[in-house]
Short mmCIF file of C-alpha atoms in Angstrom, two decimals:
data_model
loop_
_atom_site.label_atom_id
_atom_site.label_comp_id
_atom_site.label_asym_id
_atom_site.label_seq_id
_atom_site.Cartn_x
_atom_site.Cartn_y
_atom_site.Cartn_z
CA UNK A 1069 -59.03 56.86 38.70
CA UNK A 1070 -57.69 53.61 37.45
CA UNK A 1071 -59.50 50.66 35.63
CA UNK A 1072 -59.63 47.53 37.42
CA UNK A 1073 -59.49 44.17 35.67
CA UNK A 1074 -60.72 41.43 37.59
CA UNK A 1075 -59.80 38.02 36.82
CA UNK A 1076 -61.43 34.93 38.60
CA UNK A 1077 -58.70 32.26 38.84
CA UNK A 1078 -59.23 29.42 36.28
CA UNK A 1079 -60.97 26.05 37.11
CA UNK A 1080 -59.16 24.06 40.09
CA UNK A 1081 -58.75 20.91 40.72
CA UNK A 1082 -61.67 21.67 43.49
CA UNK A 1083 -64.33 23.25 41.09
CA UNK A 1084 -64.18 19.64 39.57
CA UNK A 1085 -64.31 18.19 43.30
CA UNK A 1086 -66.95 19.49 43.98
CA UNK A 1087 -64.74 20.65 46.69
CA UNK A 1088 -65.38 24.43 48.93
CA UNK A 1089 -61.52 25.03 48.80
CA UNK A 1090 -61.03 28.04 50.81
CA UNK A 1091 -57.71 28.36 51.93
CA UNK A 1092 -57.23 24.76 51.72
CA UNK A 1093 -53.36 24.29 50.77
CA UNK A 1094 -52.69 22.05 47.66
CA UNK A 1095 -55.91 23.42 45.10
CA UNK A 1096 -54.45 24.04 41.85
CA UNK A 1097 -56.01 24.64 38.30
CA UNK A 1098 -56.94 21.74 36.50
CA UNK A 1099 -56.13 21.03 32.88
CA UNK A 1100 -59.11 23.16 31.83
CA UNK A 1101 -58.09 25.51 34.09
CA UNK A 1102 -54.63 25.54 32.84
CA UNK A 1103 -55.71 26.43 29.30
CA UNK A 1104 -58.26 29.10 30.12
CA UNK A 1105 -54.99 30.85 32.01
CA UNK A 1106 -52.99 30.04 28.41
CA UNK A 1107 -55.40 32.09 26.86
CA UNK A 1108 -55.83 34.86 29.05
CA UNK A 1109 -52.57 36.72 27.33
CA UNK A 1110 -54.32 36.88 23.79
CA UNK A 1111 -57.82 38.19 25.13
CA UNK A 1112 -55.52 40.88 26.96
CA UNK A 1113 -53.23 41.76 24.34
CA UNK A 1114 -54.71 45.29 23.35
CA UNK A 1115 -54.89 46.57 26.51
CA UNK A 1116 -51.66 48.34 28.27
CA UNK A 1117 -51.66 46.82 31.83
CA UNK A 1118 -50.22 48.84 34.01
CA UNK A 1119 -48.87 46.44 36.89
CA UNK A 1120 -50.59 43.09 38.18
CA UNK A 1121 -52.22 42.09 41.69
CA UNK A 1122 -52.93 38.82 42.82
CA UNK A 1123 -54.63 36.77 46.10
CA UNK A 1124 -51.97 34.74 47.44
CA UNK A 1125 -53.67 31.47 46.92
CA UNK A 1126 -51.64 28.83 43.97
CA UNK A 1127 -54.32 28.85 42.06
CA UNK A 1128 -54.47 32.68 41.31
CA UNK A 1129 -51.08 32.82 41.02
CA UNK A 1130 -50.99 29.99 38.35
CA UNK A 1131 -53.91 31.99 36.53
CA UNK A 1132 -51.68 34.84 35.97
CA UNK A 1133 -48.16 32.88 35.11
CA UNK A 1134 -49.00 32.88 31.02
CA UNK A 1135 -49.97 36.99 31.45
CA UNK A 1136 -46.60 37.53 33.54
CA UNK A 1137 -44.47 34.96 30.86
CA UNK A 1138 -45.93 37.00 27.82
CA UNK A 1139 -45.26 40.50 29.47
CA UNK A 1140 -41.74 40.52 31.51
CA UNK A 1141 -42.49 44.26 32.13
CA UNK A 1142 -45.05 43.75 34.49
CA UNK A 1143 -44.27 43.09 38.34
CA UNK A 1144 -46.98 40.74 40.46
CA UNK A 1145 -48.13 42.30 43.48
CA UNK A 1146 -49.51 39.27 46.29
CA UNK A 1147 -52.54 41.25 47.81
CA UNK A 1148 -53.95 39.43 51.39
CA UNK A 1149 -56.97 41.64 51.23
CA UNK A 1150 -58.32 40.02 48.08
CA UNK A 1151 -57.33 36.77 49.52
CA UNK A 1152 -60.33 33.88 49.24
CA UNK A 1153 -63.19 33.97 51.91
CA UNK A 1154 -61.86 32.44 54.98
CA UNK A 1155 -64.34 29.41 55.44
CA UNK A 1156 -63.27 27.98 58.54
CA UNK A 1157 -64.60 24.64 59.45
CA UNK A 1158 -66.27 24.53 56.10
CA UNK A 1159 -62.72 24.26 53.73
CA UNK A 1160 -62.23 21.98 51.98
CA UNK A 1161 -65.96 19.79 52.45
CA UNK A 1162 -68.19 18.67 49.73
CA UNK A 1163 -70.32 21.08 48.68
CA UNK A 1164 -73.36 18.53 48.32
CA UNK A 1165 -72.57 17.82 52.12
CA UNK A 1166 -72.76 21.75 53.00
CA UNK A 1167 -75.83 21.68 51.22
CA UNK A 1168 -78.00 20.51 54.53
CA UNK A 1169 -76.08 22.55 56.53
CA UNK A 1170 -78.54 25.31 58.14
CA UNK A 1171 -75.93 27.82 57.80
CA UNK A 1172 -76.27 27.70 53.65
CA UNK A 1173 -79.62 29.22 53.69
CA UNK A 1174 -78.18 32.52 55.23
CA UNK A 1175 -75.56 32.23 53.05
CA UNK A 1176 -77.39 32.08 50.00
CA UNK A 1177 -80.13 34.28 51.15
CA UNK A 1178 -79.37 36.64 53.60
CA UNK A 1179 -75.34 36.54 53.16
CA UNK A 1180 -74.77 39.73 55.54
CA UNK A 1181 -75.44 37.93 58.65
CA UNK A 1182 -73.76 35.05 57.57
CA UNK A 1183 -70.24 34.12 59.69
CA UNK A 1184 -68.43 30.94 58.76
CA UNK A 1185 -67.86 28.61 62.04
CA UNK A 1186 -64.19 28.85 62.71
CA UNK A 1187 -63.85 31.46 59.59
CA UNK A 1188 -65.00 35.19 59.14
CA UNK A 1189 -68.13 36.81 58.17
CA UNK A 1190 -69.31 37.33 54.59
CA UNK A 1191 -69.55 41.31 55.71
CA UNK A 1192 -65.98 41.25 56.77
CA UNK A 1193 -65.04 39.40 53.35
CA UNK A 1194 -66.12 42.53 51.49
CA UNK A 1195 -64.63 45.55 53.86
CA UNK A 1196 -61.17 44.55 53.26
CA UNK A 1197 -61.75 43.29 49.61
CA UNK A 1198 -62.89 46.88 48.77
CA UNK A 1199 -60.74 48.15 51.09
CA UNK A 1200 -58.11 46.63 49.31
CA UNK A 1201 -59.13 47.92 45.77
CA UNK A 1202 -59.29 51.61 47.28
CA UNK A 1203 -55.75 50.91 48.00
CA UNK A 1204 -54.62 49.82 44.91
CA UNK A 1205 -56.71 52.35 43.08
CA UNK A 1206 -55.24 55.07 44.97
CA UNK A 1207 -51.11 53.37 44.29
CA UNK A 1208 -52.09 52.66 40.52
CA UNK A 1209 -52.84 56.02 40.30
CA UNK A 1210 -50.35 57.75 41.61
CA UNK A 1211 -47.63 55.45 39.27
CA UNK A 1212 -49.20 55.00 36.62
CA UNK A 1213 -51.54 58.01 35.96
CA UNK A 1214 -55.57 57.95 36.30
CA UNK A 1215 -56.26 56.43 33.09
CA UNK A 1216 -54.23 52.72 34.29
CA UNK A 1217 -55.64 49.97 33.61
CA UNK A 1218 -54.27 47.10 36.10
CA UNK A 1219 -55.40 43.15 36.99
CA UNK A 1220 -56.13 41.59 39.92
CA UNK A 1221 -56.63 38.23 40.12
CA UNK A 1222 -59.03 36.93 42.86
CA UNK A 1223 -61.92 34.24 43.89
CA UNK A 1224 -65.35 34.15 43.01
CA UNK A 1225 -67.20 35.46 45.91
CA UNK A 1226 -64.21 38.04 46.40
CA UNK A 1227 -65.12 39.81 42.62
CA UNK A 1228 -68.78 38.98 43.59
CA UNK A 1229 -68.46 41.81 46.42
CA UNK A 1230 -66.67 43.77 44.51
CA UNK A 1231 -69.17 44.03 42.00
CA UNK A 1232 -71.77 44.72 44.33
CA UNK A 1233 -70.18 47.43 46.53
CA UNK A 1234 -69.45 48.94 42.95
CA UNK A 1235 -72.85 48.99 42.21
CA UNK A 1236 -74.33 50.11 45.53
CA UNK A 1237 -76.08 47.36 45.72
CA UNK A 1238 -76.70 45.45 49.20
CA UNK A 1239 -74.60 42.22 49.97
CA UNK A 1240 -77.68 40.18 50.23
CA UNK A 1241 -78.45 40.73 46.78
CA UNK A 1242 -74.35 39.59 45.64
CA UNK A 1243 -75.62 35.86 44.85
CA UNK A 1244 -77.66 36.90 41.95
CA UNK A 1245 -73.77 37.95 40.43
CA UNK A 1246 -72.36 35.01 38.76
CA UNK A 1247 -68.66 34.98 37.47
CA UNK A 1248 -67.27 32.22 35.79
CA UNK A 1249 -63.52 30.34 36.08
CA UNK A 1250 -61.20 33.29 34.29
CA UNK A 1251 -64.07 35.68 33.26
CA UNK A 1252 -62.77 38.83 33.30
CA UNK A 1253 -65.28 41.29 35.18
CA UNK A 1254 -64.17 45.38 34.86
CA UNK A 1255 -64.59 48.00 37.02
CA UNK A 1256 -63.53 51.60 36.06
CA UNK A 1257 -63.27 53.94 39.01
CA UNK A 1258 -63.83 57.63 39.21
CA UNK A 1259 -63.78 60.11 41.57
CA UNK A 1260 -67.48 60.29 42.36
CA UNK A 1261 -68.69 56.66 41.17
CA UNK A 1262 -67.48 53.33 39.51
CA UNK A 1263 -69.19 52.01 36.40
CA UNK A 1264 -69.31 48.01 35.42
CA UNK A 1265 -67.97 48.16 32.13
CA UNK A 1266 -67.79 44.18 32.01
CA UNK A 1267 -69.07 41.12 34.04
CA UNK A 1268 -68.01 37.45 33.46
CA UNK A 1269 -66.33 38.51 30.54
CA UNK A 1270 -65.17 35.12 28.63
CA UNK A 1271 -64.87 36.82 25.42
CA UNK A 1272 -62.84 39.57 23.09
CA UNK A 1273 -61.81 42.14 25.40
CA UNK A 1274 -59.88 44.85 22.93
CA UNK A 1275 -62.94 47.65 23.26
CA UNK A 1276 -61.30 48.44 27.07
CA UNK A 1277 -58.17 49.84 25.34
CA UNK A 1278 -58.25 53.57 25.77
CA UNK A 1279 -59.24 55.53 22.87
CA UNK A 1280 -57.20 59.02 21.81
CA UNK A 1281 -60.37 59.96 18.97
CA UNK A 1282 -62.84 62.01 21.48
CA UNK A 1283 -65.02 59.37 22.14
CA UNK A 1284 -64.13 58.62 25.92
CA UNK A 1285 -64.39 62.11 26.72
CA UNK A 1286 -66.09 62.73 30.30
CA UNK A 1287 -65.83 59.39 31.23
CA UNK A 1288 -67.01 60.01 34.80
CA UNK A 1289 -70.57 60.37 33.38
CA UNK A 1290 -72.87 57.80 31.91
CA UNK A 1291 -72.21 58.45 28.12
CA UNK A 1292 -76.38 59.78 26.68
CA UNK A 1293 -77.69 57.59 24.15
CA UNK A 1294 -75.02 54.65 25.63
CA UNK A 1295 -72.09 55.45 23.61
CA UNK A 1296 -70.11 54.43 20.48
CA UNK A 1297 -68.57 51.05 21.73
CA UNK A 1298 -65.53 49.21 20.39
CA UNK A 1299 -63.75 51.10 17.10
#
């Protein structure tokens, strides 16, 4: 099955706020977020993407711009299912402010019986965000072959899911994941299990390209010994 590169948006104009954005209309990156998205074409230059996904939200869509301007081959998908958390009441406050809300406490501690007031439930947030990966996995797939390697550019607690359901782990434990503004976190899919290849990536990213010398062979196992990395 295909490779999935995940790419958290770059900085917005309400990371610097201080701002939970949400949905909130009008969040764009900010000029640090503008040149982490600049630079996002050079760290994936080795790599042959295969097609590109994106949440609808401005700011995702403004991550991928330099990746879609340096590669006219490749067509953006908008994907609703990787879409940011819908907050409800709680879009757009100050995140000091939601703080002393009683609410945060289940969200930071016991997130799977957490449901935002006017919003949807953390548990909901990461059934159709997997849900929508399984989708994509299975189109990528079929056109483009099983050894694709395609983006998707989402929101921080969105990939944070994502990386747990990958790892089996329970959503309670998905706040000890952190993922930075346009880290690049990498999930390759098989048909019996996925393995995190990369989390929070801000670095080189070349040693994802796929290799013709023998040394990816089996790659639905765990390689013994932990492989022979990058050539």
């Amino acid at each position: 099955m295909p490779t999935l590169i995940l790419v958290r948006h770059g900085r917005s104009t309400a990371n610097t706020a201080g701002v939970l954005a949400g949905r909130t209309p009008g969040v764009v990156l900010d000029e640090r977020g503008a040149a982490q998205a600049a630079a996002l074409p050079g760290r994936l230059a080795d790599l042959p993407i295969a097609t590109a996904v994106s949440s609808p939200l401005e700011r995702c869509r403004q991550t991928l711009e330099p990746l879609l301007a340096a590669r006219p081959e490749l067509t953006l998908h908008t994907e609703e299912g990787v879409n940011e958390c819908d907050y409800g009441d709680w879009s757009g406050r100050k995140l000091a402010e939601l703080a002393d809300e009683p609410l945060m406490q289940v969200v930071q501690q016991h997130p799977s019986a957490a449901a935002f007031p006017g919003g949807e439930s953390m548990r909901a947030m990461q059934h159709r965000a997997a849900e929508a990966v399984r989708e994509w996995n299975a189109r990528v797939e079929r056109d483009f072959g099983s050894d694709a390697l395609y983006v998707m550019c989402s929101h921080g607690d969105i990939i944070k899911s994502l990386v747990a359901e990958a790892l089996g782990l329970h959503l309670d434990l998905f706040q000890r994941i952190s993922v930075e503004p346009c880290s690049v976190t990498v999930i390759r899919y098989t048909r019996l299990r996925p393995f995190l290849v990369r989390l929070g990536d801000t670095g080189d990213l070349g040693g994802l390209a796929p290799r013709d010398n023998g040394t990816d062979a089996g790659r639905g196992d765990a390689t013994v010994g932990g492989g022979a990395g990058a050539p």
